[in-house]
mmCIF file of C-alpha atoms in Angstrom:
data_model
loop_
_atom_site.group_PDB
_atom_site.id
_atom_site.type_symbol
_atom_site.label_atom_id
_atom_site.label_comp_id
_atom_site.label_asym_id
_atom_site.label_seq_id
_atom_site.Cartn_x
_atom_site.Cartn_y
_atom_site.Cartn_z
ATOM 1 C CA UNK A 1 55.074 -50.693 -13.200
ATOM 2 C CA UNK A 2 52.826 -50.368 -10.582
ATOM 3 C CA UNK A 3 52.456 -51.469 -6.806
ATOM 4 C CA UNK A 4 48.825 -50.808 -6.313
ATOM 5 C CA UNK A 5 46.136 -53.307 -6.941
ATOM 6 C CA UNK A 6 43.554 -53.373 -10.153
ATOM 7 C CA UNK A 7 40.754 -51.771 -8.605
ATOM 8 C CA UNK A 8 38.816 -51.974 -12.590
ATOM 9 C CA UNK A 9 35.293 -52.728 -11.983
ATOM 10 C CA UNK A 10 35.791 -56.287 -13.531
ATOM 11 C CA UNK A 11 38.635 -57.226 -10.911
ATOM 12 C CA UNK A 12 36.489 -56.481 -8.044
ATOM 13 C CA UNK A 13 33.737 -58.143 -9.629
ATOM 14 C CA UNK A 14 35.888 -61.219 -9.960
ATOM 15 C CA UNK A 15 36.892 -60.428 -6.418
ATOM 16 C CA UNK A 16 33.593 -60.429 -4.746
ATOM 17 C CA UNK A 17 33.029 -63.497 -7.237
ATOM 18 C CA UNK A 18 35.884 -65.749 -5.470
ATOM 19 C CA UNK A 19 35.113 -64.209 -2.118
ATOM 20 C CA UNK A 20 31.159 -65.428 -1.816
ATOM 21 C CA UNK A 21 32.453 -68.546 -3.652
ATOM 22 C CA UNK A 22 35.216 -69.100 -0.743
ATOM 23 C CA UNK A 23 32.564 -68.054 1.991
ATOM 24 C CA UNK A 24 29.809 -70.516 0.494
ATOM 25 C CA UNK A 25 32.385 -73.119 0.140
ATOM 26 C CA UNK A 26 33.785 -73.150 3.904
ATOM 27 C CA UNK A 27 30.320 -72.670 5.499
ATOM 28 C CA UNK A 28 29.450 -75.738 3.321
ATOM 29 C CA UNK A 29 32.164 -77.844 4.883
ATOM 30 C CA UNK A 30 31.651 -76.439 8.478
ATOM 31 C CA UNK A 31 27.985 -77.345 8.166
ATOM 32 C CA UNK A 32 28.882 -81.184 7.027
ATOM 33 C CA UNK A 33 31.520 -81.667 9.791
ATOM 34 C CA UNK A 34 28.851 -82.080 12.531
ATOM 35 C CA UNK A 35 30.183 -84.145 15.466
ATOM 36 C CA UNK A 36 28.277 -87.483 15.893
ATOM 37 C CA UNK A 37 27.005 -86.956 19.390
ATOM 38 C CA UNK A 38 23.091 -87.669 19.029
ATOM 39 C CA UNK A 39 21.583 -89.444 15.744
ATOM 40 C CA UNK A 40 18.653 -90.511 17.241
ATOM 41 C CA UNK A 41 17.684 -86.949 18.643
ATOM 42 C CA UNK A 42 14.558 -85.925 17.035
ATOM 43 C CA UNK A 43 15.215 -82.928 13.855
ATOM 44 C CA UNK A 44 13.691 -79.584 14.520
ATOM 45 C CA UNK A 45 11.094 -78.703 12.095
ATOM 46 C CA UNK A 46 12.055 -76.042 10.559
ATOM 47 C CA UNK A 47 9.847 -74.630 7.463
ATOM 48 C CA UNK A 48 10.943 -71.477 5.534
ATOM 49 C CA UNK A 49 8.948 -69.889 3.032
ATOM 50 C CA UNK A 50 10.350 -67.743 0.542
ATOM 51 C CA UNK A 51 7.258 -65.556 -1.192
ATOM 52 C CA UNK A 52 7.210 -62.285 -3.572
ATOM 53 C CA UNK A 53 5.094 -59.126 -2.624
ATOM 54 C CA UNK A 54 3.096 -60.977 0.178
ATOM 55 C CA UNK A 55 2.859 -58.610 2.931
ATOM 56 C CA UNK A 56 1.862 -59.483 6.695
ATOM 57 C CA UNK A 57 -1.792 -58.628 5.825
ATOM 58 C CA UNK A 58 -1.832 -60.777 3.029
ATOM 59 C CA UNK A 59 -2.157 -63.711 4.951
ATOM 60 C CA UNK A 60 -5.754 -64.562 6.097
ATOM 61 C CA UNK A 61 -4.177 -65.934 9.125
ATOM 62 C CA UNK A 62 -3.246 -62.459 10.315
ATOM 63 C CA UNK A 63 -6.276 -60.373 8.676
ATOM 64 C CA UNK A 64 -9.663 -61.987 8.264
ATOM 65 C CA UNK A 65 -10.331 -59.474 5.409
ATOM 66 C CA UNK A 66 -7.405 -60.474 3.166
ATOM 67 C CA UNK A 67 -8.559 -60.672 -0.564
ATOM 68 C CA UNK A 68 -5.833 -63.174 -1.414
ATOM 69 C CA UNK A 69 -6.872 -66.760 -0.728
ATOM 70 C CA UNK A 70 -4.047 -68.315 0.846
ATOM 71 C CA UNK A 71 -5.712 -71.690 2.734
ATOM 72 C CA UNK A 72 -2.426 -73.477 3.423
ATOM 73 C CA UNK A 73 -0.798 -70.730 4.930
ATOM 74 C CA UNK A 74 -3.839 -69.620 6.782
ATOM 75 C CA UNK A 75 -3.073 -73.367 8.185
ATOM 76 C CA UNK A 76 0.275 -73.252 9.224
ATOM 77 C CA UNK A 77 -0.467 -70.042 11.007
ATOM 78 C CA UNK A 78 -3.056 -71.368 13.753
#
């Protein structure tokens, strides 16, 4: 018999597993318990854009002699 914990590499996996679960789950419920002070305050807009191997010189907003088309981007960014 032993007193230490499992420290196999599937315990902590289940470990880490239950732990992000547990964090998503409570910053879940502390972002829906928002006190009703203002409902008719206008919502930020808030835009985030999530892209794969575009660099800050990809955009033709930031460099006019980008060779990737991005128009709708370019947009946002003036």
């Amino acid at each position: 018999m032993t007193l230490l914990p499992d420290r196999s590499e599937g315990a902590m996996q289940k470990q880490h597993r239950m732990t992000l679960g547990l964090t998503i789950a409570a910053l879940a419920f502390i972002g829906s318990s928002s006190p009703d002070t203002d409902r008719d305050a206008p919502l930020p807009n808030i835009l985030f854009i999530l892209a794969d191997d575009l660099g800050y010189g990809d955009v033709g907003g930031y460099n006019s002699e980008s060779k990737v088309p991005t128009p709708h981007l370019d947009q946002f960014a003036s």
